[in-house]
mmCIF file of C-alpha atoms in Angstrom:
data_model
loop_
_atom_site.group_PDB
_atom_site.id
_atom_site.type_symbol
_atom_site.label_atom_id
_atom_site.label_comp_id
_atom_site.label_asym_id
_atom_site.label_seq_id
_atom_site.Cartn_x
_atom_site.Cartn_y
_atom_site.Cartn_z
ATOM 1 C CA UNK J 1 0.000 0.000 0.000
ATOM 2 C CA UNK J 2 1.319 3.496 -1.213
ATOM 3 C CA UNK J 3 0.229 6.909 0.667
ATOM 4 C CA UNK J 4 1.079 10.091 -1.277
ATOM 5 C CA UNK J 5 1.592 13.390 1.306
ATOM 6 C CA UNK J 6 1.182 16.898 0.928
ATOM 7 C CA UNK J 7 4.685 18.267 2.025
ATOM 8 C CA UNK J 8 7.495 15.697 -0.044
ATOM 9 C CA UNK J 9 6.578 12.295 1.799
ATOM 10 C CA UNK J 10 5.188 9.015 0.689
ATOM 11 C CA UNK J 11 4.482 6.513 3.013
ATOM 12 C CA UNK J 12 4.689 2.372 2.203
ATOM 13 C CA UNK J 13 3.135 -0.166 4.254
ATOM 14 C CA UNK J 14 3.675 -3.914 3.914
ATOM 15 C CA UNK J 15 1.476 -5.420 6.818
ATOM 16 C CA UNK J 16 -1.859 -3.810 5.884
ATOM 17 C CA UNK J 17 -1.468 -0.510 7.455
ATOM 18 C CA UNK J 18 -0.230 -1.521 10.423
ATOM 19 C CA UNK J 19 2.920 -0.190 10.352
ATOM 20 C CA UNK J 20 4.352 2.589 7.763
ATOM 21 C CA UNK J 21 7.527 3.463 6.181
ATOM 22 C CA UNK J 22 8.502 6.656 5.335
ATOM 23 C CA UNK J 23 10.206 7.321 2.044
ATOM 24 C CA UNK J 24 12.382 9.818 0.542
ATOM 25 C CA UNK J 25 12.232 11.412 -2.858
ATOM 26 C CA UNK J 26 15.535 13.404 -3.506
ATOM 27 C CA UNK J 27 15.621 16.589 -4.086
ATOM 28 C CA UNK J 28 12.187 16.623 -2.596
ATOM 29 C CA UNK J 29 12.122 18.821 0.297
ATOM 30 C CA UNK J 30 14.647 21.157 -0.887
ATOM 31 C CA UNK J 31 12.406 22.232 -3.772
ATOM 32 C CA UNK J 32 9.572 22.323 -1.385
ATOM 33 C CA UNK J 33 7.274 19.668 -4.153
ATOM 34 C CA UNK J 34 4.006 18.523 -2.886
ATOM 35 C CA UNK J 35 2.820 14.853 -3.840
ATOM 36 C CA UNK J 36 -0.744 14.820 -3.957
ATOM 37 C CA UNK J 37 -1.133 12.268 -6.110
ATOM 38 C CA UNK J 38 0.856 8.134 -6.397
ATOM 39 C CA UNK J 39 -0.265 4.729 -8.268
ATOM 40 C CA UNK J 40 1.499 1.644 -7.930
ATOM 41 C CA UNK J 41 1.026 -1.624 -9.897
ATOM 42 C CA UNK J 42 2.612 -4.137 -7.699
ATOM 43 C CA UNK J 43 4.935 -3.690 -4.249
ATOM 44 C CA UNK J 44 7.750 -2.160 -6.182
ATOM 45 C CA UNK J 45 6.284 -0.104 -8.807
ATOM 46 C CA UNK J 46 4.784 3.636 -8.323
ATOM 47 C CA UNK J 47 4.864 6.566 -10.321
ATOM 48 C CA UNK J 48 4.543 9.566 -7.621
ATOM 49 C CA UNK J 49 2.884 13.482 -8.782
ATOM 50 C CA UNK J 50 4.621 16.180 -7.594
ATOM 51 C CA UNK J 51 2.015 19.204 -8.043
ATOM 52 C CA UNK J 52 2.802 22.821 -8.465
ATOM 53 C CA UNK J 53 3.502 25.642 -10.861
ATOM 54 C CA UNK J 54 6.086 25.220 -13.458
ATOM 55 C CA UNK J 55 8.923 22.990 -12.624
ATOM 56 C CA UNK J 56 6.965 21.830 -9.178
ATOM 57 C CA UNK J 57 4.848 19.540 -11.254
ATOM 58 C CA UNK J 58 6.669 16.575 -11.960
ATOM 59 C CA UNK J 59 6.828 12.608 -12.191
ATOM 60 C CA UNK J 60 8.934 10.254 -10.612
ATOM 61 C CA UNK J 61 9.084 6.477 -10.541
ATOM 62 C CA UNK J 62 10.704 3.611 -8.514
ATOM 63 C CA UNK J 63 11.114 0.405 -9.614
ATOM 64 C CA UNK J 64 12.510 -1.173 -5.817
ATOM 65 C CA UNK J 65 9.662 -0.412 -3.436
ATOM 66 C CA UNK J 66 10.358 3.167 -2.805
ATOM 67 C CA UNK J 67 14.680 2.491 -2.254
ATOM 68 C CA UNK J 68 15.085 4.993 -5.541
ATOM 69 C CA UNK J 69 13.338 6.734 -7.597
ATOM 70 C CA UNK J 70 13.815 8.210 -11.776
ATOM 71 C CA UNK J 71 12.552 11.575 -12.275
ATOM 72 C CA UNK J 72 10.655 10.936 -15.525
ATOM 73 C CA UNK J 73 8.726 14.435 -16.237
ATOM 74 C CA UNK J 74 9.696 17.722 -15.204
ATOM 75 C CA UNK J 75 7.163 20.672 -16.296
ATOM 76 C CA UNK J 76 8.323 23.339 -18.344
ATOM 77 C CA UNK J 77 5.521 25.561 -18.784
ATOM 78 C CA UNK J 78 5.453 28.164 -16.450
ATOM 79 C CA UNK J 79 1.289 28.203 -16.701
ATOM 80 C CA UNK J 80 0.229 24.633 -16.548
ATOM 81 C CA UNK J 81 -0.234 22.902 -13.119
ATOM 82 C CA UNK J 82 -0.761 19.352 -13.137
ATOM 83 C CA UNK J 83 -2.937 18.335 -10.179
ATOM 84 C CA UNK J 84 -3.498 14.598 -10.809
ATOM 85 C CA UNK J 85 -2.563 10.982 -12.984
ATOM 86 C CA UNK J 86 -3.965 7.948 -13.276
ATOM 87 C CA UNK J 87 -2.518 4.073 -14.798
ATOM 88 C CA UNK J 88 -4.414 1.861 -17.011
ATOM 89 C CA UNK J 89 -1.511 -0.639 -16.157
ATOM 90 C CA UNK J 90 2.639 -0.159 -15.884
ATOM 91 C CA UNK J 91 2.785 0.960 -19.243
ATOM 92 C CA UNK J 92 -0.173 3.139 -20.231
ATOM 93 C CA UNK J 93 -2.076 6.830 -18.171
ATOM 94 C CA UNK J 94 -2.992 10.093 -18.699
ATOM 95 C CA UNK J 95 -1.798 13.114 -16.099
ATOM 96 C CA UNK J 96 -4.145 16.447 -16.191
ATOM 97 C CA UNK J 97 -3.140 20.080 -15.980
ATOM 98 C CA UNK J 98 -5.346 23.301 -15.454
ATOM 99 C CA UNK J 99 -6.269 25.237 -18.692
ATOM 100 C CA UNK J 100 -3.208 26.962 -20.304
ATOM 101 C CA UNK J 101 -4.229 29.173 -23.603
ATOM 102 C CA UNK J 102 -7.653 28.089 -24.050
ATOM 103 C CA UNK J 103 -6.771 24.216 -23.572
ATOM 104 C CA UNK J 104 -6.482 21.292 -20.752
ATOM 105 C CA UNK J 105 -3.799 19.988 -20.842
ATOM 106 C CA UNK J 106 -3.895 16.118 -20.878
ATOM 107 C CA UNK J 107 -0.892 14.079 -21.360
ATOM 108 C CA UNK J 108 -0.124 10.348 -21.770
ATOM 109 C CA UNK J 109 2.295 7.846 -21.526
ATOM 110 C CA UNK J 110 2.612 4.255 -23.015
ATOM 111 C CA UNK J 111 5.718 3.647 -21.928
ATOM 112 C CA UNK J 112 5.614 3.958 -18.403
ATOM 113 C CA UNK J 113 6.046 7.403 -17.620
ATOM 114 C CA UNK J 114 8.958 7.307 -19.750
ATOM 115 C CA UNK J 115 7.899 9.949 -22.221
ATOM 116 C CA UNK J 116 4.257 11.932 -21.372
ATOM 117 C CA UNK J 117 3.056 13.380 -24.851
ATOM 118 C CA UNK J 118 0.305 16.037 -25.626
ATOM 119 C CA UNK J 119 -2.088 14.827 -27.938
ATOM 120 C CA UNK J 120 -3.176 17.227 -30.762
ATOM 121 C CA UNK J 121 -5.215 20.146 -29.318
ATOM 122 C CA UNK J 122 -8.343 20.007 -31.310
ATOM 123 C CA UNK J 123 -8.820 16.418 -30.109
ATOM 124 C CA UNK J 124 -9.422 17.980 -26.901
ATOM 125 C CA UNK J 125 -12.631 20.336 -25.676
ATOM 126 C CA UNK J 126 -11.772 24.128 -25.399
ATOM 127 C CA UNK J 127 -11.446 25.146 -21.957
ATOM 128 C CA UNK J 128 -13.429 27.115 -20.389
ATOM 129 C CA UNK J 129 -11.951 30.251 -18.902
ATOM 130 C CA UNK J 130 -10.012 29.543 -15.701
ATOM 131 C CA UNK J 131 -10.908 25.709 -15.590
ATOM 132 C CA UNK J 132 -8.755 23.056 -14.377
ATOM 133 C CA UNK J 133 -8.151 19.959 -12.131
ATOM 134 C CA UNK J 134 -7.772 20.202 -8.291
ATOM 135 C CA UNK J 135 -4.698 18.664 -6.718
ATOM 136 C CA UNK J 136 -6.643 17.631 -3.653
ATOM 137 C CA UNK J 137 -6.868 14.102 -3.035
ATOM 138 C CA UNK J 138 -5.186 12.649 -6.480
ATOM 139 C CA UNK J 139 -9.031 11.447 -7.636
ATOM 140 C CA UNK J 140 -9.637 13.876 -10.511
ATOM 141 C CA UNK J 141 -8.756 11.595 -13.261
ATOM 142 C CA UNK J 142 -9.992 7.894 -13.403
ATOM 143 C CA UNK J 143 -9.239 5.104 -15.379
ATOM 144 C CA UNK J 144 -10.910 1.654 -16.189
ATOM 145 C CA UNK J 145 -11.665 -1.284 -18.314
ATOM 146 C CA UNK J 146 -8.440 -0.862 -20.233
ATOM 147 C CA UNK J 147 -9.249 2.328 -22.655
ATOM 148 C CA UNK J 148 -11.768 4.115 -20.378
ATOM 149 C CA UNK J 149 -10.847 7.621 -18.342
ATOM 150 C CA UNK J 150 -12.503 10.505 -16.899
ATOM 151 C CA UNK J 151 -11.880 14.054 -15.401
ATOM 152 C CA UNK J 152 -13.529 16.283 -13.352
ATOM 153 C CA UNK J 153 -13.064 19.789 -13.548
ATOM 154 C CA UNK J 154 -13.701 22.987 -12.002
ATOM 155 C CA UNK J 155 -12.482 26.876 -11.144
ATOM 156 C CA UNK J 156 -15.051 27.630 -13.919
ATOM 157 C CA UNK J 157 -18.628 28.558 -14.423
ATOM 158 C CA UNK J 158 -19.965 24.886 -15.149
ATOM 159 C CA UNK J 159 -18.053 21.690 -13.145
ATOM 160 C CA UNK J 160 -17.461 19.345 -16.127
ATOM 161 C CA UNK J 161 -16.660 15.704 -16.731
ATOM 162 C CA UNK J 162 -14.522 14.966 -19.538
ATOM 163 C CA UNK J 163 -14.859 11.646 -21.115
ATOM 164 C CA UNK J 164 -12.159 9.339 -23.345
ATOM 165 C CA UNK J 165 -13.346 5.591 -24.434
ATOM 166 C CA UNK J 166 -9.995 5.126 -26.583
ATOM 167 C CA UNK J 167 -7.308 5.307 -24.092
ATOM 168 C CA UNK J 168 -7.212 8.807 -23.504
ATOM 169 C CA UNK J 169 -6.466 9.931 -27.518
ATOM 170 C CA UNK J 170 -9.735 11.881 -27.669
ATOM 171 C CA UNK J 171 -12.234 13.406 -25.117
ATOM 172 C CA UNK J 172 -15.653 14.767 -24.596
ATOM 173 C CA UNK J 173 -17.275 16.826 -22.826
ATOM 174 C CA UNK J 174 -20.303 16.990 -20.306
ATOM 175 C CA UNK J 175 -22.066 19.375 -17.842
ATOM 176 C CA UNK J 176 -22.778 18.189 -14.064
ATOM 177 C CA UNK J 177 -24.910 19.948 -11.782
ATOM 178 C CA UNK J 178 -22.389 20.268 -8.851
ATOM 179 C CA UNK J 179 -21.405 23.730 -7.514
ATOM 180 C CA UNK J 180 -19.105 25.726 -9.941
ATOM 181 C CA UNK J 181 -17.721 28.689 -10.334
ATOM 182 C CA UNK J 182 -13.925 30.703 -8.088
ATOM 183 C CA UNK J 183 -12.213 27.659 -6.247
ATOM 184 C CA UNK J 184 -15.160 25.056 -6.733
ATOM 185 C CA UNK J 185 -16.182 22.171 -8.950
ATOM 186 C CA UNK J 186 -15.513 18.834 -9.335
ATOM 187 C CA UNK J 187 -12.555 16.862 -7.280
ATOM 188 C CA UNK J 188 -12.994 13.609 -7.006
ATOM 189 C CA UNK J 189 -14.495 11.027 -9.883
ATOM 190 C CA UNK J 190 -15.339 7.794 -9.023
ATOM 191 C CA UNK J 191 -16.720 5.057 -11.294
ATOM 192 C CA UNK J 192 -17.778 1.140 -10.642
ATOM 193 C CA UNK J 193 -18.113 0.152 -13.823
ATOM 194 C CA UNK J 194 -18.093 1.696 -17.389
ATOM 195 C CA UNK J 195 -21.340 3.359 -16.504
ATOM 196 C CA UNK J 196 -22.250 3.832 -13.072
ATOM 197 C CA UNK J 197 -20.254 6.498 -11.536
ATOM 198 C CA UNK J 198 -19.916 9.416 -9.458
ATOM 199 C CA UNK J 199 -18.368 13.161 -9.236
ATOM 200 C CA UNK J 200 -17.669 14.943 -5.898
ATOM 201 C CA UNK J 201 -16.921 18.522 -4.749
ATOM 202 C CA UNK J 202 -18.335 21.492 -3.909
ATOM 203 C CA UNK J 203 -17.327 25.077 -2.701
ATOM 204 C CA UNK J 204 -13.652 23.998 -1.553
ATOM 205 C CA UNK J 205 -13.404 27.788 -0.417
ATOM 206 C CA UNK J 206 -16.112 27.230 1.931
ATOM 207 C CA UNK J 207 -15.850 24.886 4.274
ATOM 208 C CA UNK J 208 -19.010 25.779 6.756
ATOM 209 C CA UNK J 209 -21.776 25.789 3.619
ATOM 210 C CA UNK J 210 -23.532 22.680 2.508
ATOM 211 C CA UNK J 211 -23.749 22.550 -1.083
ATOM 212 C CA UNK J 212 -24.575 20.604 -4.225
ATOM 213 C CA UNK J 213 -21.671 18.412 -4.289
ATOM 214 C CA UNK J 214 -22.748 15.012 -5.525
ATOM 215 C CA UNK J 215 -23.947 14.064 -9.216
ATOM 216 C CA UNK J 216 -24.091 10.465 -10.322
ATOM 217 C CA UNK J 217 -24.333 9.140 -13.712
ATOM 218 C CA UNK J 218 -25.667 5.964 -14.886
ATOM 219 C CA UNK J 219 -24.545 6.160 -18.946
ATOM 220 C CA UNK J 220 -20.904 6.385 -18.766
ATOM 221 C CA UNK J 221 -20.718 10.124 -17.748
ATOM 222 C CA UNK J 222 -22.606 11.503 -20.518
ATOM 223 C CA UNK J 223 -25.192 12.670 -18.337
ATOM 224 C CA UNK J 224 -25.005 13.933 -15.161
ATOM 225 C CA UNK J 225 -27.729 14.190 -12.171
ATOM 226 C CA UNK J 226 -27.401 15.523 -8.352
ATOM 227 C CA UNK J 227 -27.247 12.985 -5.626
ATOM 228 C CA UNK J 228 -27.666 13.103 -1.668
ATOM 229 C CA UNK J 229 -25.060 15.585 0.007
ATOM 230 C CA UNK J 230 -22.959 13.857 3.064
ATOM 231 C CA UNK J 231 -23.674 14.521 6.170
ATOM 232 C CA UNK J 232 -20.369 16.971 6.443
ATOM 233 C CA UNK J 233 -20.050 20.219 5.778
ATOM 234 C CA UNK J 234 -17.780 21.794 2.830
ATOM 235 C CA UNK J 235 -16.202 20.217 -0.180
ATOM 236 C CA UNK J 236 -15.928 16.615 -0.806
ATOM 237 C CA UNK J 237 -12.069 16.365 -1.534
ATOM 238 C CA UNK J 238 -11.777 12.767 -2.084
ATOM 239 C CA UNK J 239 -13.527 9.550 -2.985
ATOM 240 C CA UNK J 240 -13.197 5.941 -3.504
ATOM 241 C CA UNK J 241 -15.649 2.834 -5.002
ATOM 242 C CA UNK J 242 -15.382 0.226 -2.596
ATOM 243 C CA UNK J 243 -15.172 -3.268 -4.422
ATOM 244 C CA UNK J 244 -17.717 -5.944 -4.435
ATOM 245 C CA UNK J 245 -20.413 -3.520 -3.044
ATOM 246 C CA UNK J 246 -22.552 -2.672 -5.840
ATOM 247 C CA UNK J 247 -23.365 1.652 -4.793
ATOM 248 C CA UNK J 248 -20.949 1.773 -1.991
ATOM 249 C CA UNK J 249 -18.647 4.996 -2.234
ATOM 250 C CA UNK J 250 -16.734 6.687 0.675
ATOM 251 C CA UNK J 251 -16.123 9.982 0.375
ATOM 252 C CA UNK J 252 -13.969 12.200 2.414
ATOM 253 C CA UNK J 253 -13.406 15.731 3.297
ATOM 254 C CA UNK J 254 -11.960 18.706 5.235
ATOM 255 C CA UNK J 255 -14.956 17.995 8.051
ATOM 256 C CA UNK J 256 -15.385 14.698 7.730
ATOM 257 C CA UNK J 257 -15.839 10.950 5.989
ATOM 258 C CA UNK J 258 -18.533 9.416 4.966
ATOM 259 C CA UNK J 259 -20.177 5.968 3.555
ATOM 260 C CA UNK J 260 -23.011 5.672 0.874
ATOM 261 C CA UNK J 261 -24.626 1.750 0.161
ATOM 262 C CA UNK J 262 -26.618 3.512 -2.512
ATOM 263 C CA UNK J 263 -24.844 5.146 -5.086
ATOM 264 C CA UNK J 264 -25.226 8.527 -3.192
ATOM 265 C CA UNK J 265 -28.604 8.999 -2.507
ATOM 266 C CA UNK J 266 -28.080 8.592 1.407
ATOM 267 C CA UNK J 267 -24.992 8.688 3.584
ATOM 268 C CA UNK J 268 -23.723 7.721 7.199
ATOM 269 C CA UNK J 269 -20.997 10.026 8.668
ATOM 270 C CA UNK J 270 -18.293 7.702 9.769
ATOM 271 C CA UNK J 271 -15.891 10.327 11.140
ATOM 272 C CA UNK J 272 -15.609 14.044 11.857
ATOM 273 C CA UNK J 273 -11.689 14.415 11.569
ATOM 274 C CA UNK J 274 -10.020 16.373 8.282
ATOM 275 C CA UNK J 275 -9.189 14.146 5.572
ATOM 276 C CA UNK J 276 -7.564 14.833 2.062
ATOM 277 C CA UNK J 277 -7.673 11.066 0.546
ATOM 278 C CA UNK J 278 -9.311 7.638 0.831
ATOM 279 C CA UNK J 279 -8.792 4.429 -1.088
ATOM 280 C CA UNK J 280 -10.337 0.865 -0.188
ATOM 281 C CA UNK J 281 -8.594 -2.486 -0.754
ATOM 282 C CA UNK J 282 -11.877 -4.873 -0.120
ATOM 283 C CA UNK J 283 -15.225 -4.569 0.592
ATOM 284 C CA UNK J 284 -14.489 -3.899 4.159
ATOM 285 C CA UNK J 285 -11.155 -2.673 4.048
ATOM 286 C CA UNK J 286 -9.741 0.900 3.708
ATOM 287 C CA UNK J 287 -7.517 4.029 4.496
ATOM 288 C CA UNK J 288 -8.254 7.548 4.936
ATOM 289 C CA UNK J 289 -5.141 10.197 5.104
ATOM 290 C CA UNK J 290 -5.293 13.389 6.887
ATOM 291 C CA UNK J 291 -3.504 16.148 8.459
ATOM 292 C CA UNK J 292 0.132 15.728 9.718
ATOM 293 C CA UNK J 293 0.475 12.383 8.473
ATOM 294 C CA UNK J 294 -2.430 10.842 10.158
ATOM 295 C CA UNK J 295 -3.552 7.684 8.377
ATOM 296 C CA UNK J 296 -7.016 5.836 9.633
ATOM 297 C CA UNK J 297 -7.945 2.548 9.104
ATOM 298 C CA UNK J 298 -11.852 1.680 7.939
ATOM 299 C CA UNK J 299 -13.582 -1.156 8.341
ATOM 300 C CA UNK J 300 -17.030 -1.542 7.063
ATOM 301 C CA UNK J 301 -19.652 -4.389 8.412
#
């Protein structure tokens, strides 16, 4: 199990969460780069997502469980940001960056992080003006089923979903009813299957309103509906499908975590603690990371 952090840590467990170790990028701290985003294919394979303006954002990937690691992409445009990545497997995903010129930038690999490559802009929808990704809990771009990937965007006057069905080559776009607009939108996607999923977010910039924050979709993200709210207050920041529960969804925030059997439509508040990140392993079994390091275990009846 891999734990990106907020301030140049990742954290690697090998007992089920029991007990962590903490690992060291280089250069890391002394360039003050924030991971807020890491995927790992086996126990020694991870790409981490250093997020940040210009030559913050970057990509590195170890091969040993965490003993090394290659930087493999180092950002060079002074206005992109990349907030987020996601894997189809060790050779093939897609990393987003906020809007530069009119455009999302979108990138992919198929060779393992080894080169990430722009695909040509007008296979890609305009952006609208200010929109992007949040770097909040590494859940703004998901991938499935082998070619399948969406994004969630916001800081823009509609929160949009942007779907690929070819591996990420070309994308489209879709409106969602959650809360748009100065620091809010969409950031956290979650999907079960190739067409039941889920988009999570809110008004990030205010964390003591309830607001529409939930919109499910039931035809691969090309339509969008709202949902139940959880029972916390402020922006959903992250969110994660929990396998072999057919509508169950965790969600976490800034005031709270929360667990939905129903796609949404109702929720339980499991915890009242700040979270930035949650990912499950089983249908009982999962981790929520917060403040200061603090990881929490879950278990679901």
């Amino acid at each position: 199990m891999w734990v990106s952090g907020h301030q140049a840590a990742v954290l690697r467990s090998e007992d089920g969460g029991a007990t962590w170790q903490h690992l060291t990028v280089p250069g890391a701290a002394a360039d003050s780069l924030e991971f807020r985003d890491v995927f790992a294919v086996d126990a020694d394979t991870a790409w981490l997502l250093a997020a940040g303006p210009g030559s913050r954002s970057r990509i590195y990937r170890t091969t040993n469980g965490g003993g090394s690691w290659a930087l493999q992409f180092v950002n060079h445009d002074s206005s992109a940001f990349y907030d987020c990545f996601d894997f189809w497997d060790a050779m093939r995903g897609v990393a987003l960056s906020d809007g530069v010129a009119g455009h999302l930038l979108i990138r992919r690999t198929s060779d393992g992080g080894a080169h990430w490559d722009l695909p040509p802009a007008d296979s890609l929808p305009p952006a609208q003006k200010g929109e992007g990704g949040f770097a909040a809990s590494g859940a703004c771009v998901i991938t499935l089923a082998g070619h399948f990937a969406w994004i969630g965007t916001g800081a823009a006057d509609t929160a949009r979903v942007l779907r690929s069905e070819d591996g990420g080559r070309t994308w489209q776009a879709a409106a969602t009813p959650v809360a748009a607009g100065n620091f809010a939108g969409i950031a956290a996607v979650a999907f079960r299957d190739t067409l039941h999923g889920m988009v999570l977010g809110g008004k990030l910039g205010s964390p003591a309103e309830f607001s529409d924050n939930v919109a499910v979709t039931d035809d691969g993200g090309r339509s969008w509906r709202l949902a139940g709210r959880p029972g916390f207050s402020g922006a959903v920041y992250g969110a994660a499908v929990v396998p072999d529960r057919p509508g169950g969804v965790v969600a976490v925030g800034p005031r709270g975590l929360a667990h939905s059997g129903d796609d949404g439509t109702t929720w339980t508040t499991l915890d009242t603690l700040p979270y930035w990140s949650i990912g499950f392993a089983s249908r009982r079994l999962g981790w929520a990371v917060g403040p200061a390091g603090r990881v929490t275990r879950i278990r679901l009846p």
